[in-house]
Every structure is written in structure tokens, then in C-alpha cells.
Amino acid sequence: MAGNIPSGLLEACLVLGVSNERLKDIHLTQLQGKGKEPLVEAEVLQVHAPPFVTKESSSNGTQQDLDSAFCRGQRRRSFKKKRDRPLSTISDSGQTNEPVVSGSDDLSVPQNIDLIALLQLCFPDGLRITNESREDSYHFLVFTDVFGNQTHGVVAQYCKPVHYQQDNGIHQNSQQLKKLQRLYTTFSICVISKYPYYNALRDCLSSFLLQLKTSRMCDFEEQVKEFSAKMALVPIPPPGPLNVVFNLRPFLIELPSRLDVDRPVMDLDLHLPFLCFKPKQILQIISSILMEQRVVFLSTNWAKLTLVSECFMVFIHPLRWQHPFVPVLSRQMLDFIMAPTAFVMGCHTSHFEEVAEELDDLVLIDIDKGTVSSSTSNRFDLPDVPLTAKDCFIFRAKGLQLHYDLDVCDAASRSDINDQRAHRRQWQRKVNSVILNVSMELIVNIFSEVCDFLNYEHRVFNSEEFLRSREMTDHTFYKKVLDTHIFHSFLRDRLNQRNDAFTRMQLNIRSSESRRIKTLTVSPRRPTMEAINRKFVQPENGLNRRLGMSMPNLADHRLLTVPIRQTSMGTMTFQSAAGSWSPSRPIKTFKLPDFPPPLSYQYVQNYYNDLIRDLSKAISGASPDDSALLARYYYLRGLVNSVAGKRLDALTDFQSLYKTDMEIFPAEMLNVLVESLPVEERKTAERRPDLKRLISRVKRESDRERARPVDGGSVKRFKLPKKHLHMEDFVRRVQESGIVRDQGTIQRLFEALTVGQQKQVDPETFCFFYNFWKESEGASQDVDLPVVVLEHLETDECVYKLSSSVKTSHGVGKIAMTQRRLFLLTEGRPGYFEITKFRDIEDVKISSAPFLLLRIPTLKIKTSHRKETFEANLKSECDVWHLMIREMWAGRKMADNHKDPQFMEQALTNVLLMDAVVGSLQSQKAIFAATKLAYFDKKKHEVPTTVPETTSETLKHKINPSLDQTAPQAVDILLYTPGQLGVSELDGGGNPKLWCALSDGKVLVFDAASWTMQHNSVQVGKSRLNCMLAVNQQQLWIGSKDSFIYIINSRSVSCNKQLMEHRGAVTGLALEERTDRFSQTLAYSCSEDSSVIVWDVSTLQVKGQFRVPCVRPQSLQIHNGMLWCCGGDCLLEVRRNGTVHRKVSLPNHLLSSPRGFSSFLLFNESEQLWAGFADAGELCVWHCRDLNKPFIRIQLKDCTAVVCMIRVKNQIWVGCHGRSPEGKTRGKIYVLNKDRYTVEKELMAHEDSVQTLCSAEDRYVLSGAARADGKIGIWKVE
């Protein structure tokens, strides 16, 4: 487990070169004139890895072993060092020095480093003793272990002169040599890190070489060790807006943090590939990687190989390359290219011919020439990325500004080198940000619609349907990609609903219209009239509308055929576009103290103390509102405390992440830290309630993590069944197929397919049904409607069913059905005749018409807007059309009466299932089987479809938040937050929002201006959510049954903070507004165990805590500076210190009520206290000034329990649990006048009890229902 602790910057530092004995042999060879510049075998001369000092080695002599460096407790193995200790003997006048490490001849080597391979990689051209000096050079390495974990190396090669005398003595820098022959030997210093800090490590080595060249060779080993020890003192910054800066003279070196938790460290110049290749070639390389080809990069410059290939690994994010990745191959390693698997490798251009001849299917990428070819031909033979994504990427790439000199040609010259470097880094950061957006947009455009073919419940991807939805020209590309390991991992992340950069950009680039269609309807996939129009007018090489909308500065009429806002066609700016995967954030830097003598324990401890002090100053100086920055400071201080031996302080710092940003909470590190606590420290931690909670939670999370599948969960491809299906299997198969998800609908389909037989569906029947459904879906996409017809249809209408050519009372033609109407598509001269809209139908029946000696079945449709009846001789289709039209008619009537458009969508699904059942069964029982799916037509006859007039007039609309669920979920909480002026869409939008908490801990967000779903859901725990409070414009507090208070950022719609001080379910929240600008904003929370906690909203610190003497506190309110608490047995008025001021007990006639009070309201102006009861259909009203006065009782008709109530203007809206005359559960809302104590309205709201009510600026009231209904009602306030 120790290996899970993140290391510092340094993993190991090695020195490689030629040994002393070998130098003597070379000297003899040179004297005898035998050969020039011979290849020499390199050896490992030094290995340095943390820890460099321990408390055990300090002067106090204590035995407790503490690592005073950011090490990971690495496993090591012994490596036998050369007896001659070569570097220390290459010194002045034969002087010998004892090694600093120890007198042992063994070097301690981290176990994951392959020294044999490292020797070859550090000298990929081979090691030569030369007559001329060479300039220092750098190159970069990547090591991958068998588990896919990567380690990164930066190699500095530098030359040192070696002087030879005729007596074979070896000297350097001697001015008394008799006869000199100057040779040069090359050493390599390789710094290995767990993180790809290529630029930073190159800067570190550059600084060190400047120091090395001015020092004596006898100090070489000591200097390398000191340099390594300094690097081990540098902590790695956590993901987010804080970089670490340290001084390694003459440079200030900056370690950039990861942009997000899901991204790797990015210390690269991402524009390098754009300087080497044209956009078309970049796309070819990305295509090769996505298809998992065997890719070989070639260059004469070893450094380019790793830097360029690493850029392409970044470009394909969030897909991750999972095969061998060896960007640098020495000559001895060329046989790696014979590997039978996919790989990405790199070698010198001189090996081009040799590599190309070995294998036939290599993709050869010449970085120097900017070409991409195959080993069998000079052309690139693999399929390109999809055309629309390709055009989008090329257009974006042409707008990139990639030349630093052009951007600074008008800037003043900087005299300070560190200022100049900082300016260059800032420019590079901006360029990288734009390139990241371009590459992420490419991946989103390629794979965005994959998510529409996933079944999350059963973890199934319908690959055949996805392929069928692609353009034919893109099939070859997708067929290759869909079978790759990286795509399989991508699917797994999508099914795990990972909130990464891909997900964020996907949400940003989808238009509000496409989100509405996806989230508020459940219609099967059919093309709308708008899509049909685009299909026929879109140019062959144009971009589709969705892609166009992902590019806000794209307004070229040659590329788009839909009107968009006119914007600049200039080059791309560095500002975050609307399609950005992440909003731009200012980057702060934290400067480390100057390095101490790194091999002294006491100095290192002082360094850590200084570092902790500086971090504490930064924490105290940071604004409480900047919680993201505070979290990074806490993380770094916790990390430093842990390596300094202050484990309890480290635990306290890491616990602070729950209140600042729990996204960067280092669970694995905490688990290791907790397990390493000594007995005494463990006892101390157990005595502190905060640390005790943290330790128990860390253990729970660790156990849960171990129980999770190692591979992140399975991913299945949809396949038709091969055995008989019982009900449970049938439901699963239909949901996997993507036809329909609702369990009730699938169960009715099962009844239809098993009419007259055993209750199981045989595989042949399922196959016929599935194929007929898909054929119907395909046929609807091939509908070719004339322009005269398109003019009469709405842009979002789809043709779902088309009859065969029939004779009608208005001529011969085909009857077409959309979700709104029936119309006749006349033959001969194409024309349009509207038969009726579904809401206008008065009657539908089957009759017969004489034809010669026969009577032909005829369908008659009577409508309200036409006197004559429409007749159609549908012959054998008559019965199924009769069923379908009646179902659509009933669905439309239900939708209109209940103001619920989902009824119409459900009716449409029923109709299409009927058609597929009839088409697949092809038997006498087919029509009877289809009647099993006539849900609304039957419901119309079973219960009245009419809604009471008062309810109909007050109800404006209904929303189903459970459309993406297999069954309805209870709506437990609703909260409306007003819009914010001056807030962009990228920062959460200025429109008002409706927050909806479902029963499984899921929170949905709706745009309250259009009532459309705005974001993906936010999962806050797994338990029921009890209360919700808008604390300010950025924070939303949610109390959960699991005892936590979750804090959602209302702008980013993400949950990254938690308050964990409660021990029981959090049931109530209240906010006390500030009395003046200098006072604190306080929030109160209560839990089932009768505890109340007072919070400082700005710092999230506990300001007070007390217990209230009541049973099961349920809600809180602030009234006249006093806290009122609603418990099951009483209502309490409590002072700020927790003492009870007044108490209202249950009325005598309700003393036997098991649950007692359920809700209450207080009014300032009328001094009234209203209360409802969980076991009685009545309200009681007390006078607040004198609670001993007789209270007023208000009976609520047909109500068995009061669940919730709110005040709106001069009214009280009460949500109740009621019963219908038939004994069925009903959710009713009573609207009362608070002055007259009378019921003004009685609203038949839901088919299950009303769980929650909230007001939208006193204009609307929103109600949420329990599970059997699971819908949100929107009511007009008078």
C-alpha cells in the first residue's frame, strides 16, 4: 500500500557513462592508432533515490524511521557497483574520495527501473569516446510497467574532457602534463519522475549542468546526490488552479498542476505537432492511434520522438492508449517492432528502410518531413476520421496562432531571464488551452452520439444500431475503432457516468433544442422535418448543424446551411469558446522556500517547517470564497505534514478538503496514512471526533473500493437472445435493445407477444419483433416528402407510420401519421390533405364499403373541424390503424387535460409497439395481442379523463423528471433559484433554475424559463435527500439521510464539498440573513438525533452546536431572531444558545398520533403559527404572541395527512396525502386564505401524495409527487 503515496518530483536520478578501466583500454587503443571513436559499453555509475535522510540517521539517534522526502516507500533491489568507483577516481592527481552514500559496493535501485534498457535509452546512438567536444543535448523517455503505469525520464548528455599521459595515468584539468592527448567522454544524467514534467525537468538539469561545469570532478558524485535530494523535496501540486514554483539558480522553475483530476500532467508544448504536420496528417495520425495500429514515429532528433508522440496521447483524451508505448528505441531495441500487438514506438530516421522492410502494416510517421505513410506504400491507406469532424478540425486548426515571435514582436525586451521565461510559459499555456479545446471537440464530434446507444442499467452498447446511424462513408472507420481496447475503456467510463472533459464539452456543444428532444421525450429515433430538410439542402461536404453550433466563431456560409449569429472569421482567440470543456481559470503560483542543505536531517526538517508556515500564511490570506485555491493549499500542507511526521496535522488538513474541494481528496494516500499511525497517535486521533469520523470514513471507502470490479465494470454488446425469455429476461433484453425503457410498457409488450401461449417469448418471435421495429425505423428515415407537404408540418414533427396506397373519400393516397396529426399524401400529383389533428377527433370506427360483391373494411374518422367524415378503405390494415388512431386520440386527450406532454409521447410509443407486434406475429391473434398495448384507450374507459375545472385552470404544465429511468422516482425536494444578471452560460447561465431531488440521491436541474433539463444529473450520495437550501448565489446546501450536508456549486452544477459534523439524518436547514454588511451569514441545520449545528456560511466552520428537546426534528425556521424547530411531538422556539423559549405541544385530540407534526409556517405581520400533521387531514393555527390562546382548526376534505406547506402571497398552499372515493392514493393541494382560514381551491394534483412544494417568485407553485406518480406540477398563482 505504501506505493500508493504520491511521490515528489524525483523518483530516481542516475548517472551513466564509461568506467575507468574502459577509459584506460581506449587510451591504449588511441596511442596505437587502432580505430577512431569506438563504440563503448555504457555502465551505471550512480543511482540516487529517496529517501536521502531519515530521522534515524540524525544526531539524536532515535530509532523511529521517518522519510524526510516526498517518497513513495519504493521497493528496491541491489545492483552491484563497479569496484573501481569510476567517477571518484577520475579526479585530480589520482586523488580518491570515499563515497558519500556508504562504504558498500551495492547501489540501491528502485525495482521498477530496468537498468539494461536504461543504458541503451540514455545513449540511443551509442556511447563514443571522441576527439571533439559536443554540445549538451536532451531527450525524453517513457517507461511502462506490466500494469500500464508510466514513469517518465529526462536525459541530459554532456561532454567532459579526459587528459591522457603516456604512462597511462589519467588526469583532468592538470597543467603539468608532459604529453597530452585530449579526448572527450559523454555522461548521461537521467532524472526519472512519476509525472511527465518534461520542460520542468529539462530546466532543472540545465541549471544543474551550469553548476557542474564550473566545479571539480572530485565533487561530482556529491553534487549529483545533493541535486537529487533537492528534487526529492519538491511536492507535486494537486489538480487545479495552483502551480508550484521553486528556485534552482539561475532559473525559477514552475511545476504546472493537472488541469483536472481526470487529466495527466501537461508540461508539453502542444503546438509542436502543428508545426511538424499539416492538419490532414494530424488527423491521419489520430485515426491510426484510435484504430490501434502499429505506429512508428521517425526523426533525426531523439527529443522530438517523445514530445510529439506524447502530444498525440493528449489529443485523444479521454481515450487512453493501453498498448506498448516506447517513443524512443535504440538500435539494439529495433526488434521490439516485431511485437504482435498494437504499439506506438519511435526510432531514428536512419532506420527507416530497415523498419519498413520488416513488417507490412506499419504506419510510418516522419516528423522531420511531416509525412504519414504505410510500410507497404507511400500513401496512407487507413480510413479517415468522419468527414464532418474532419472538416471541423481542419477549420479550427487553420485559425491557431502558433508562433510566439509573431505575438511578441510589439513587446518590449525583458532584461530578466525569469520574466522572459514566465511570459513564454503564459503564452504556451494559452496556446495549449486552445489546442486542448480543438482536440477535445474532435473527439466529441467523433464519439458524442455513442452515449445515445448505451443502456446504463445493464451496461450494454448497441454497436449495430450505432453503426447503422452513421454515414456510409464513415462505416469503415467506426468498424475498426469499435473493436479496440481504448474504445472499450471509453465505453466503460461512459457507463460509469464519469464526469470528465468529454462529458463537459458534450453538454456545452449540444444546443438547447437537442437537449430538449433528448431529455423531455421518449420517442423512438425518427427524423424530424427539420432533419429531412437539412438532408436535402445540405451540401455534400458541409457540416451538420450540431457540429456548427459547437463552433461559435464559425459563420462561413459555405460550411453551414443554417443561419447562425454573425461572428468574426478571424483567427481563433485564446478565450474559452462556448464549446470549451472547461472554463478558463486564473492560475496562482506558490513559491517554495529556498532549498536547505538537502543531506542534513535537521535542515530538511527546518525546510518543512518553513514550508508549512508559508502554506499557513497563504491559507490565512486567501479569501474564503476562493475555496478551490484554499483546497490546494490544504492539500499541499497535508502532504508536507505527512512527510514531516506530523500525521495528525496532515489528517486535519486533508479533512478540510471536504469543505473546500473534495474532488481532490487523496483517498489512497489517506488510507496508507491511517494504517501507518503509531498506537499512541491512533489513540489520540480516536479521541478527536473530527478525526475519528475521518478515519472511519476512509476505512469504509477503502472497503468499498476493494469491493468494486478491478476493471471498472463490464461492457456488453447487444445481441439477440438464443433462448426463451421469461418476464424478467424479456424486460432486460428490451431495455438493452434501446426500444423502450419503461418497465410497465415492456410488461404490456410481454403480454402482447405471449397471447395464447406460455408466458415466455421464444427467440424467433423476439427476433421478428426486433427486426420489424428496426425496419420500420429505417423506413421512416427514408421517407421522401415533397416540399408542398413539408410546408404544412412543424419542424419537430416526424412521420412515424405510412400506410400502403388506399382509396379514400379524398382520393387515392397514403395515410401518414405524425405525433400531432394524420394527413393524406395524395398520389398522381403530389399533394397534402390534412385529415385531422388528434385533439380534434370526435370518433373513430370501423365500417365496411361495398365493392362489387364484396364488402371492404373501411376506417371512418369524424373530426370537430369538418362536417363530413373521412373514410379510407384500409383493407387488411384497417384494424391496426383503428387501434393506433384510438390510442393516439386518447393519449392526446390525456395530455391536454393533464397538461402533460409525456402522455402523448407514451401513446406514440404504444402505437409503434402495436404496429411492430402486428407485423411480427402475422397471425389471427395479432390484433388481439396489439390491444394489450392500448393503455390510454383502456384507461379512458376505466377512469374519467376529465380534470376538475379548478385544477385544469390552475395547472400550467407537468414535467416527468424520471424519463431516463426504468421506473418513476419520487420527487423528494424542489427548490427554485432566481436568475443572475451578468452571468454567462459558461458560468451557469443567468436563467432561473429548478432543482429537483429524486429518491435515489440524484439532483436534476431545469431551466425555469423553459422548463427544459439543463444539465446531467448530479449524484449526491446514495441516500434519500431531505432538505435543500439556497445559501447564496453560488452555494446550494442539501441535507441527506446519510447524515451529510452536500454543497452544490450552483454555477458549475457540481458537488465538491461536504459537511460531516452531524451524526444522524439531516432533516432541516435554515438561513439567517446578515443584519449588516460586516456581520456573518449563519446557517442552521438539524438532524434526527435532535442536534442543531450553527454554521458560518463563508468559512463552513461550526460556530455552535446544541440539542433540542424534541423527537425527530424535521424542519427549521428563523423568526424574529429566534429559531423555531418542528419535531414530531412539539414545536419549539429556541434562543441562539439552544435554550428553549416556548413550546407548542400536540393538541389533545392528536396525542395518540404516532408521527405528530409534519410541517409548520410562521408569519411576521399576522403573528400566526400554522402547523400540519402527519396522521391527520387538518391544520391548526396558533397566535404567536399568546400560544395559550385557543387554536383554530381547519379541516381538509379527503385528506389523510399533511406533508408540506408553503406561503405564496396571501395564500397557504398545502401538499397532502389523500384518498379517492375508490380508495386509491391521490396527491391533493389545498390553497387556503391565511386571513379567513378557508380553503379557496382544492386541486387534484398527482396520482400519489405531494412530497414537496416550492414557489417561483410568487408567480408559480411547483409540486413534486411520490414514486407512483413521480412528476412535477407547475401551477399558476392568482
CSV table of C-alpha atoms in Angstrom, one decimal, residues 729-740:
chain,number,residue,atom,x,y,z
A,729,ASP,CA,-35.2,-11.6,-19.0
A,730,PHE,CA,-37.6,-10.1,-21.6
A,731,VAL,CA,-37.6,-6.7,-19.7
A,732,ARG,CA,-33.8,-6.7,-19.6
A,733,ARG,CA,-33.4,-7.6,-23.3
A,734,VAL,CA,-35.9,-4.9,-24.5
A,735,GLN,CA,-34.2,-2.3,-22.3
A,736,GLU,CA,-30.8,-3.4,-23.7
A,737,SER,CA,-32.1,-3.0,-27.3
A,738,GLY,CA,-33.0,0.6,-26.7
A,739,ILE,CA,-36.5,0.2,-28.0
A,740,VAL,CA,-38.2,1.3,-24.7
